[in-house]
Short mmCIF file of C-alpha atoms and ligand atoms in Angstrom, two decimals:
data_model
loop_
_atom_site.label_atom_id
_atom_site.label_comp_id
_atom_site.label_asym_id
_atom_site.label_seq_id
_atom_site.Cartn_x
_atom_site.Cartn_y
_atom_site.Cartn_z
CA UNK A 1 97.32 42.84 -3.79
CA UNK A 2 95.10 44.10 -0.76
CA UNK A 3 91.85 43.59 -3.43
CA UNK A 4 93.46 39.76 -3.74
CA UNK A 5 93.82 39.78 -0.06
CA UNK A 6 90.45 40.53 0.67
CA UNK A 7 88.41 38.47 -2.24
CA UNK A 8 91.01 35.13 -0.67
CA UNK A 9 89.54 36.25 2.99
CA UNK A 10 85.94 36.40 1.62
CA UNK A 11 86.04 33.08 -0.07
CA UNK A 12 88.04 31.81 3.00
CA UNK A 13 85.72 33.32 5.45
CA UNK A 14 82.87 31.27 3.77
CA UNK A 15 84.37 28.34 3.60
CA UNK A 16 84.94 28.33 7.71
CA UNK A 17 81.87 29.54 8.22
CA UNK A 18 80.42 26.75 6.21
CA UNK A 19 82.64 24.25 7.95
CA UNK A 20 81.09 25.79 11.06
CA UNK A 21 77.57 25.75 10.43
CA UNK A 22 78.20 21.91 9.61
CA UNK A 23 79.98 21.27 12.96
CA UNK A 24 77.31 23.40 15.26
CA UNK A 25 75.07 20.60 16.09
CA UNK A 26 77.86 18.47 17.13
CA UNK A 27 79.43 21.26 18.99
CA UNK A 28 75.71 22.67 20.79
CA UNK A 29 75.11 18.72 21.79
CA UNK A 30 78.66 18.58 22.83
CA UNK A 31 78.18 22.03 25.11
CA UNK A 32 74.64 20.62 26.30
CA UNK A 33 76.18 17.15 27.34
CA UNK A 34 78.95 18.95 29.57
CA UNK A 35 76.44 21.04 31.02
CA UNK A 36 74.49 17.63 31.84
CA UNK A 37 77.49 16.05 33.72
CA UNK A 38 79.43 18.59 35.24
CA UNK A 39 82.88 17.73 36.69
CA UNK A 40 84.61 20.59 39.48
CA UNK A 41 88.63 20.88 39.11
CA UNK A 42 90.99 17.83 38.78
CA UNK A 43 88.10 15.82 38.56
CA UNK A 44 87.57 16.06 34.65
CA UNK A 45 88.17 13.09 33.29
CA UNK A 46 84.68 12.41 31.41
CA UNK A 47 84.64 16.01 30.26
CA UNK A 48 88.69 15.19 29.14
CA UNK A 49 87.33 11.97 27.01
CA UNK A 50 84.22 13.70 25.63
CA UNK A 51 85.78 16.47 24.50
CA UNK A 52 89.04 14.78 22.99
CA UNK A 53 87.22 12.17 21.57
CA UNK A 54 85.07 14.48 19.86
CA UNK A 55 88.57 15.83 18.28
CA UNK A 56 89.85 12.10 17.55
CA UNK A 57 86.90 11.61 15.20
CA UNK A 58 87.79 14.91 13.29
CA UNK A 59 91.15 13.32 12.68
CA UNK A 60 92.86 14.44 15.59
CA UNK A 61 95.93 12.48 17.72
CA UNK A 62 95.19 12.47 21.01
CA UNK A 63 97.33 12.37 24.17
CA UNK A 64 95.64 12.46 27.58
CA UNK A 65 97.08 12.91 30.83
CA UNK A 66 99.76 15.30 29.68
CA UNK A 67 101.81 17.88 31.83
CA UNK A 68 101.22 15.94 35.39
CA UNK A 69 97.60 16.25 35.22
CA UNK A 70 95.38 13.00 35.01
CA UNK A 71 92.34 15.34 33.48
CA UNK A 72 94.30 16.84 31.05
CA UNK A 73 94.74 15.97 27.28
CA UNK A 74 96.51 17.53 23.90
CA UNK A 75 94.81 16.78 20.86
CA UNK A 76 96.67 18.05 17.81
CA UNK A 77 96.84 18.24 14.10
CA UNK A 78 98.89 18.57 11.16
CA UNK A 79 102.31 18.02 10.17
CA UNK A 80 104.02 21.07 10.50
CA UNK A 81 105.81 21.87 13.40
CA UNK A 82 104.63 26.16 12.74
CA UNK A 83 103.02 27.75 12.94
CA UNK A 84 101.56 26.07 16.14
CA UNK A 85 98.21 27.37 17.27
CA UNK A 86 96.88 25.89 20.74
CA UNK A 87 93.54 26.59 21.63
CA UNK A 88 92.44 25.95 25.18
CA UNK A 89 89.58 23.84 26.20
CA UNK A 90 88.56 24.94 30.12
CA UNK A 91 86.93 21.82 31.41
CA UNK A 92 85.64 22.64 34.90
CA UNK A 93 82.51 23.12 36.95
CA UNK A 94 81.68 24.88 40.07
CA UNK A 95 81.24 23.11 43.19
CA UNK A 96 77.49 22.51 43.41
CA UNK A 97 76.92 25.10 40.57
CA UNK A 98 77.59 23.13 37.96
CA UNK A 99 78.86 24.80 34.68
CA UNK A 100 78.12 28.22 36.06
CA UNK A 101 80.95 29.81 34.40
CA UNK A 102 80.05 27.97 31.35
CA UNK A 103 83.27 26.49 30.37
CA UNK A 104 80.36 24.27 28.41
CA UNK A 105 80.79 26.82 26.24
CA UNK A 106 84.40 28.02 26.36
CA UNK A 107 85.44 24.53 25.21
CA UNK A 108 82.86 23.93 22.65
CA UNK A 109 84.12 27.02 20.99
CA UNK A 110 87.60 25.87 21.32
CA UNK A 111 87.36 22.53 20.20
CA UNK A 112 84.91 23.84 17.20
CA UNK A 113 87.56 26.61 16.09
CA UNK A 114 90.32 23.90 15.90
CA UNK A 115 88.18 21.13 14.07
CA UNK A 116 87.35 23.99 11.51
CA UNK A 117 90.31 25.55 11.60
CA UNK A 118 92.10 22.23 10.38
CA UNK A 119 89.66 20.73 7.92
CA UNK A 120 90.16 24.43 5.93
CA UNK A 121 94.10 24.53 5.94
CA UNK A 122 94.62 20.80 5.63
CA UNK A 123 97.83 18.92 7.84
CA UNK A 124 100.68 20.27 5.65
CA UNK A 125 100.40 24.06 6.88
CA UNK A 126 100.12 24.45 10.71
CA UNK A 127 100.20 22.53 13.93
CA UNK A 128 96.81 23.22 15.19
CA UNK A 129 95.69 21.86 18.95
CA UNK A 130 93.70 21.43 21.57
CA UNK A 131 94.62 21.78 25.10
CA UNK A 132 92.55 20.70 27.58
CA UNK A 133 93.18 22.46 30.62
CA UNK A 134 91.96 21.71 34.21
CA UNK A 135 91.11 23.31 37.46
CA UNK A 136 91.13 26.96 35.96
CA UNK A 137 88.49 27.26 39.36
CA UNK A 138 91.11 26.85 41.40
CA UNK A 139 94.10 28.49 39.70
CA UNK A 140 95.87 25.26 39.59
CA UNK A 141 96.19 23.68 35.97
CA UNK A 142 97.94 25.86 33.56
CA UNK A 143 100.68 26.57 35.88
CA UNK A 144 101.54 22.56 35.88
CA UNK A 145 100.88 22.37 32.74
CA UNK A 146 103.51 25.08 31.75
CA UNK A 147 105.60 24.05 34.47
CA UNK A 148 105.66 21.03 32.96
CA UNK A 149 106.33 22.56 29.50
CA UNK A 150 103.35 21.67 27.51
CA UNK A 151 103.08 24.93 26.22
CA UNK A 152 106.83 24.86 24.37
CA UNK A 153 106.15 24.19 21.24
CA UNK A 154 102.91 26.53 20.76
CA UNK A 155 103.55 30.04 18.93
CA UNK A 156 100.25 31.30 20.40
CA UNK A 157 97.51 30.38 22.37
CA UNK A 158 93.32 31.68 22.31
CA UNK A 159 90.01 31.04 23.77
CA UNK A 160 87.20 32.86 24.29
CA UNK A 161 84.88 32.59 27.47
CA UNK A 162 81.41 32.51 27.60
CA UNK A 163 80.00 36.01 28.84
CA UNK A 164 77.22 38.46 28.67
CA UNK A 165 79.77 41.10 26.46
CA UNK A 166 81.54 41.02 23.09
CA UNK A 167 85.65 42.05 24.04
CA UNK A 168 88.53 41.06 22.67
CA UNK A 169 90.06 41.33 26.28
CA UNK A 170 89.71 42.14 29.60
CA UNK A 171 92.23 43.07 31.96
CA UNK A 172 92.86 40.32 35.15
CA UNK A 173 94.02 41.08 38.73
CA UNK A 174 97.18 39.37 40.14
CA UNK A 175 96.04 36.82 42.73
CA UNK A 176 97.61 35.17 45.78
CA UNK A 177 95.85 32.94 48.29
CA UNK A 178 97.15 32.92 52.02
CA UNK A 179 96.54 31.19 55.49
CA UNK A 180 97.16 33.51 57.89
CA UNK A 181 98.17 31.41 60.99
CA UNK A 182 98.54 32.25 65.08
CA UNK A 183 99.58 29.82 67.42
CA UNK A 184 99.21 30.99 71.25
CA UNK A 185 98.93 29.07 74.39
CA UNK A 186 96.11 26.94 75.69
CA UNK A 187 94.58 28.00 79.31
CA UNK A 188 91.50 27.76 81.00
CA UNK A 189 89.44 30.40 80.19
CA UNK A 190 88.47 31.00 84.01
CA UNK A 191 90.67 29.92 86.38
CA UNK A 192 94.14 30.37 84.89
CA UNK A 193 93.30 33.55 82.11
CA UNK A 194 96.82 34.34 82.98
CA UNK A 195 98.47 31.34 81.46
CA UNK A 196 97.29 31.61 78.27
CA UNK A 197 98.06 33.71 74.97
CA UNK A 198 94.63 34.00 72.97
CA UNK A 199 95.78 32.97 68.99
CA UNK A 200 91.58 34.06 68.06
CA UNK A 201 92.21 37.41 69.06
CA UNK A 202 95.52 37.88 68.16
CA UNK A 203 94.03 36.83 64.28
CA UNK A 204 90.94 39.62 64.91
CA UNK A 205 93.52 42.36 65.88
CA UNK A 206 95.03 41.32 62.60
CA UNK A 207 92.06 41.51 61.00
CA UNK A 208 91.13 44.63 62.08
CA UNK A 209 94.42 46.19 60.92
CA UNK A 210 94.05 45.27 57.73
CA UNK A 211 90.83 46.71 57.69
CA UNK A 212 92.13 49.65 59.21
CA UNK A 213 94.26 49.94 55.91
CA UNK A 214 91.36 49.69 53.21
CA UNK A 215 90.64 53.09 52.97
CA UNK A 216 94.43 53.49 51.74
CA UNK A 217 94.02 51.00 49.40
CA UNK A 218 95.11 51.39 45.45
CA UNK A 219 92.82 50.86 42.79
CA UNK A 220 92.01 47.38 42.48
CA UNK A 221 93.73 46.10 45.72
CA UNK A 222 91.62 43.47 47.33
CA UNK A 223 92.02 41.73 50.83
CA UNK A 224 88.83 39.33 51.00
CA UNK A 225 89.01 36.36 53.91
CA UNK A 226 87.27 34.71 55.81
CA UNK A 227 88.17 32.99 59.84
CA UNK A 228 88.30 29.20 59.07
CA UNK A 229 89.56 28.16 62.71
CA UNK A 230 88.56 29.95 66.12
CA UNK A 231 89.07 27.84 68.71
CA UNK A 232 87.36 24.47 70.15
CA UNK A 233 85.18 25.88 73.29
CA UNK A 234 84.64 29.02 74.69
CA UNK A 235 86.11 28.14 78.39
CA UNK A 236 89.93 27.41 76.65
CA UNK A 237 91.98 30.43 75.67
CA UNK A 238 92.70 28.89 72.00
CA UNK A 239 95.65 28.16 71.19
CA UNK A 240 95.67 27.98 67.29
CA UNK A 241 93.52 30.34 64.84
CA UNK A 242 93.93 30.64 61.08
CA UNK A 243 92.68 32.83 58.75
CA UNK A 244 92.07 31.97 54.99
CA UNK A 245 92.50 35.52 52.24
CA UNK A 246 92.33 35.79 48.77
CA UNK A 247 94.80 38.94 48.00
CA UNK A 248 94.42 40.67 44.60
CA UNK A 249 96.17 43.53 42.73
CA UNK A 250 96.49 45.31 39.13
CA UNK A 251 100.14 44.32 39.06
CA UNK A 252 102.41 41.73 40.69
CA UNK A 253 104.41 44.56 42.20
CA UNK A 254 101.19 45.74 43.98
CA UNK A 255 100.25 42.71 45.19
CA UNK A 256 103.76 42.46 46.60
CA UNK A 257 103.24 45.91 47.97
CA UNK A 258 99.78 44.43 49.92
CA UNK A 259 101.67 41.48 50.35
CA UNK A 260 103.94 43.51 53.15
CA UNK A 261 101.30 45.27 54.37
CA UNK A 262 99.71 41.98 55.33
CA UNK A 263 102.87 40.93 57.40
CA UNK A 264 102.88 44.15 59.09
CA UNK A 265 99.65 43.66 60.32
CA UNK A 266 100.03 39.70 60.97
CA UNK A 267 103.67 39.94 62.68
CA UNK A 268 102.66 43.28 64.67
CA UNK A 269 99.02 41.89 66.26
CA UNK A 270 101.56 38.74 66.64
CA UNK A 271 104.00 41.12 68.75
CA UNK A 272 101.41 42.62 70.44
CA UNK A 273 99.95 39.88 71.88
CA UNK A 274 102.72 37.27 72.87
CA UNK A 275 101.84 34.90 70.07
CA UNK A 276 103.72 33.46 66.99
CA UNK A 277 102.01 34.21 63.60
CA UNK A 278 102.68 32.20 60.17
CA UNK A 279 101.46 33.20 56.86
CA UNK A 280 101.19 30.42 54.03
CA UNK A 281 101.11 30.85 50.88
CA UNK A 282 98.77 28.53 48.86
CA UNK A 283 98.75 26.62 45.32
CA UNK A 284 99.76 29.14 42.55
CA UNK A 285 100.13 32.99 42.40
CA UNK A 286 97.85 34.12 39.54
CA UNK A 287 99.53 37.02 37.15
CA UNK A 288 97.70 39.78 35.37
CA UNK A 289 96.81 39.01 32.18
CA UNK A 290 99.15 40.69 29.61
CA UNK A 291 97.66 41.82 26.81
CA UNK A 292 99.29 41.38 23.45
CA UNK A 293 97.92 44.07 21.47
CA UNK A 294 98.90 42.99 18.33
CA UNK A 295 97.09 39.78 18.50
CA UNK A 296 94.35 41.23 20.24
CA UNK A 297 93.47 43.60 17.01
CA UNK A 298 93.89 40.90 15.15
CA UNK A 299 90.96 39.45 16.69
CA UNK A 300 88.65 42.86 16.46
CA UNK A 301 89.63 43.33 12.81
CA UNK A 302 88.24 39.65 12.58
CA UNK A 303 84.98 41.34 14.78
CA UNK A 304 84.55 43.99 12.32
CA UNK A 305 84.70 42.23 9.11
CA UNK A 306 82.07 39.80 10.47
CA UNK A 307 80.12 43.39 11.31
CA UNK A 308 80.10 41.77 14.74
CA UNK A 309 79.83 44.95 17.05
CA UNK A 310 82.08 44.67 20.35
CA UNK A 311 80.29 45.98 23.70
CA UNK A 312 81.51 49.65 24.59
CA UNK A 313 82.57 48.90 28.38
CA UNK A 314 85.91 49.52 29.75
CA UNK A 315 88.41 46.35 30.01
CA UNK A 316 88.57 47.62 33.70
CA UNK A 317 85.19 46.74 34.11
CA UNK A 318 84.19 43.47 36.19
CA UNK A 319 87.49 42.03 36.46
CA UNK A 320 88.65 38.98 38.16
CA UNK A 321 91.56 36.25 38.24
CA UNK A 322 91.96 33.12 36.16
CA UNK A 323 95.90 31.20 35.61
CA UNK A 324 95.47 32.28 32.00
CA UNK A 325 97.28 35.43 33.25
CA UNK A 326 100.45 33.16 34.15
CA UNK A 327 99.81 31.47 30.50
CA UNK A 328 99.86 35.16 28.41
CA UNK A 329 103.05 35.68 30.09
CA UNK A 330 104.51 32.90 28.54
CA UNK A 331 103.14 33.27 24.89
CA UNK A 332 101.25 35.29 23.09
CA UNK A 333 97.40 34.82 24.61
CA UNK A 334 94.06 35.63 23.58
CA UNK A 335 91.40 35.18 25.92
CA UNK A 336 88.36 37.07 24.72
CA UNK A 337 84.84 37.00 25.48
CA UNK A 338 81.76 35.58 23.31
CA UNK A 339 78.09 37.08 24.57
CA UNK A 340 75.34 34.00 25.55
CA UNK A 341 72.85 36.23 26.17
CA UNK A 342 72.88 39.45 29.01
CA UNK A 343 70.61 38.13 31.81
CA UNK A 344 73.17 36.86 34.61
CA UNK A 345 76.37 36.58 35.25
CA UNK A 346 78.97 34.48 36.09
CA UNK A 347 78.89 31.71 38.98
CA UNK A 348 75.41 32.34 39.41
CA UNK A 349 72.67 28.94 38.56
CA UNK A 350 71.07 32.06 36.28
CA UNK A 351 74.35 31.69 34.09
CA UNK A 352 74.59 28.16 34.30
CA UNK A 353 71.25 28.27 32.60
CA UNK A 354 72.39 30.96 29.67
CA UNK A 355 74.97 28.84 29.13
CA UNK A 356 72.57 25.65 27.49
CA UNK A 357 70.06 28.35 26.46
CA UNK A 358 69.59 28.86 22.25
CA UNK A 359 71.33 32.11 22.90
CA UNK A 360 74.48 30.16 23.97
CA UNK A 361 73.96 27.63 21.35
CA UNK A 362 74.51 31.03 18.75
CA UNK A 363 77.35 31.86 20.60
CA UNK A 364 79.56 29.09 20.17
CA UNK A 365 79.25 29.38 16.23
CA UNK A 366 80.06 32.44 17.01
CA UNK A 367 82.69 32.19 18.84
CA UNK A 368 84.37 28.91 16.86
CA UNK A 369 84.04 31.08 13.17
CA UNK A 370 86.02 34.32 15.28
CA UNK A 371 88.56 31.88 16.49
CA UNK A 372 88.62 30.09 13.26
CA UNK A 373 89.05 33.15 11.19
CA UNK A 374 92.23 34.56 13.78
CA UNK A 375 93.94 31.37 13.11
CA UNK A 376 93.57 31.52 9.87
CA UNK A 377 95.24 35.01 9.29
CA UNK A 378 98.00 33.93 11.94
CA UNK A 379 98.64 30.80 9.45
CA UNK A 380 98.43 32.81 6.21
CA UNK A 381 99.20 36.43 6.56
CA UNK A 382 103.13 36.47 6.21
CA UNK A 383 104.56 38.72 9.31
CA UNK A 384 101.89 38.83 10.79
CA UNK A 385 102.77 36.30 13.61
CA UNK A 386 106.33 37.46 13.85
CA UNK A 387 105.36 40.84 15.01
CA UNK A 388 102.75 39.63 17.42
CA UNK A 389 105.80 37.33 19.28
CA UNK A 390 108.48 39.97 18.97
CA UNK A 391 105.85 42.31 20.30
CA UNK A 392 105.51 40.17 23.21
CA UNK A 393 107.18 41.82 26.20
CA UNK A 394 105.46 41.09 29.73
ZN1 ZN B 401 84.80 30.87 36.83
ZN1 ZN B 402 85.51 30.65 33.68
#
């Protein structure tokens, strides 16, 4: 049986990669052409009809707009309502980057994957999609998407991003993004000091409390801001000062935990100096991402029979944000990484230029044929996707 197993995952494994190799011209010019005419968050809607297109001409049904979300699109195939496999398609570009975080690439991969993925099983056996997904910049689309339930009928979701390691994850910090606001009392500066209640410095003795708290911060606990309002002239006490933050943490409960600490040192400098204080909380909280281990060695098993060596670095290592964390708590989630070469990194030009470079171009076979391949044994190996969603506990 396991001899049968493995002579049906050879064959199968060349047929994809066949399939692949066919579709990698397509999919590099496709990568390049997003690259050429990059689109930042919300914005997406040539890199939306591009990219679904591309699907509709593999045989795909296409629906754009989905979920609230102009940019957005599903394209999907086959008859069967399971298993049903999403992959997601990041569409986004950097503000003045460009494709620096070469979602070029992430999407290629995606949208390769599925179009192989489907031409090997045929439309009788899975439900097999495409999900393009917007403003992943800004933390913003997947959250309306799956507000908006356009997630419900998927078993499991998986991309990979474009990156200078091989990993089948990476761990994610939770994210929340505040305006801290003080409101005081307008005077002039020189004549009437007395009058007024100074919001600028009320926000700096915030400030420097939370600074004051750093050294006592937990492992991976971030407080990063910036002033965005200080006042109109230097001879007015001002009257209104905001600050903007980006908090982070390892877990929601952390961030919760810096959350507090945060209003301690807002509504105390507010106490202290006779103002009122505000703190806003902006867009979408961003969750960890939770790592389903089950599907994750399902993807390195697919590594190592491809003798595709993954990079020895901790999933600690570099770690950011992205809304895919509030998407793995809902189902099942890969999100892995696919190396385009090891000379820059992310939202840097340097990476924007990996990302169209031949290196790149290798990846996203790459990276399609992995994806491919984990579908595959999701749609054919009996259990095996059973166990990865009762395994599923965030
Ligand atoms: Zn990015
Ligand atoms: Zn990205």
């Amino acid at each position: 049986m396991a001899r049968c197993l493995k002579q049906g995952r050879f064959r199968l494994e060349n047929k994809l990669r066949k399939i692949v190799d066919a579709l990698a011209p397509a999919l590099v010019e496709l990568s390049h052409d997003l690259s050429a005419h990059p689109e930042v968050a919300l914005e997406e809607y040539r890199t939306r009809d591009v990219l679904s297109e591309f699907l509709h001409r593999y045989g795909f049904d296409l629906q754009k707009g989905v979920g609230g979300l102009k940019t957005s699109f599903v394209a999907h195939n086959g008859k069967a309502r399971h298993p049903a496999i999403a992959y997601i398609a990041e569409m986004d570009a950097l503000p003045s980057l460009g494709h620096a975080c070469g979602h070029n690439v992430n999407s290629a991969i995606s949208v390769g994957a599925a179009a192989a993925l489907a031409k090997a099983v045929g439309t009788d056996a899975a439900r097999i999609a495409v999900i393009g997904t917007p403003a992943e910049e800004t933390g913003y689309g997947k959250p309306v998407l799956i507000q908006h339930g356009v997630f419900k009928a998927y078993d499991v979701a998986m991309m990979s991003h474009a990156s200078t390691k091989r990993m089948s994850y990476r761990h994610m910090l939770a994210l929340k993004k505040i305006r801290i606001r003080f409101k005081g009392r307008a005077a002039h500066a020189a004549t009437y000091p007395e009058e007024g209640r100074d919001a600028l410095s009320a926000l700096i003795l915030s400030i420097n409390t939370i600074n004051s708290m750093r050294s006592s911060f937990k492992p991976y606990m971030r407080a990063n801001g910036i002033i965005t309002h200080g006042g109109t002239a230097p001879n007015i006490i001002p009257d209104f000062a905001e600050a903007y933050y980006f908090l982070r943490a390892i877990t929601m409960d952390e961030l919760e935990e810096l959350m507090q600490w945060i209003k301690n040192a807002v509504y105390g400098a507010a106490k202290a100096t006779g103002t009122k204080a505000g703190i806003i909380e902006e867009g979408y909280p961003q969750y960890p991402f939770y790592v389903n281990e089950k599907l994750a060695a399902l993807y390195s098993g697919v590594l190592d029979d491809l003798h595709l060596k993954q990079t020895n670095v901790s999933p600690y290592t570099g770690i950011g944000s992205s809304d895919i964390g509030q998407l793995s708590h809902l189902l099942p989630t890969l999100h892995t990484y696919t190396p385009i070469g090891t000379n820059a990194h992310v939202h840097t030009s340097g990476f924007r230029r990996l990302a169209v470079s031949s290196s790149a171009d290798e990846g996203i076979a790459e990276g399609a044929l992995v994806l491919a391949l984990t579908g595959y044994r999701l749609i054919h190996e009996p259990g095996l996707l059973k166990q990865i969603k009762r395994s599923h506990k965030p």
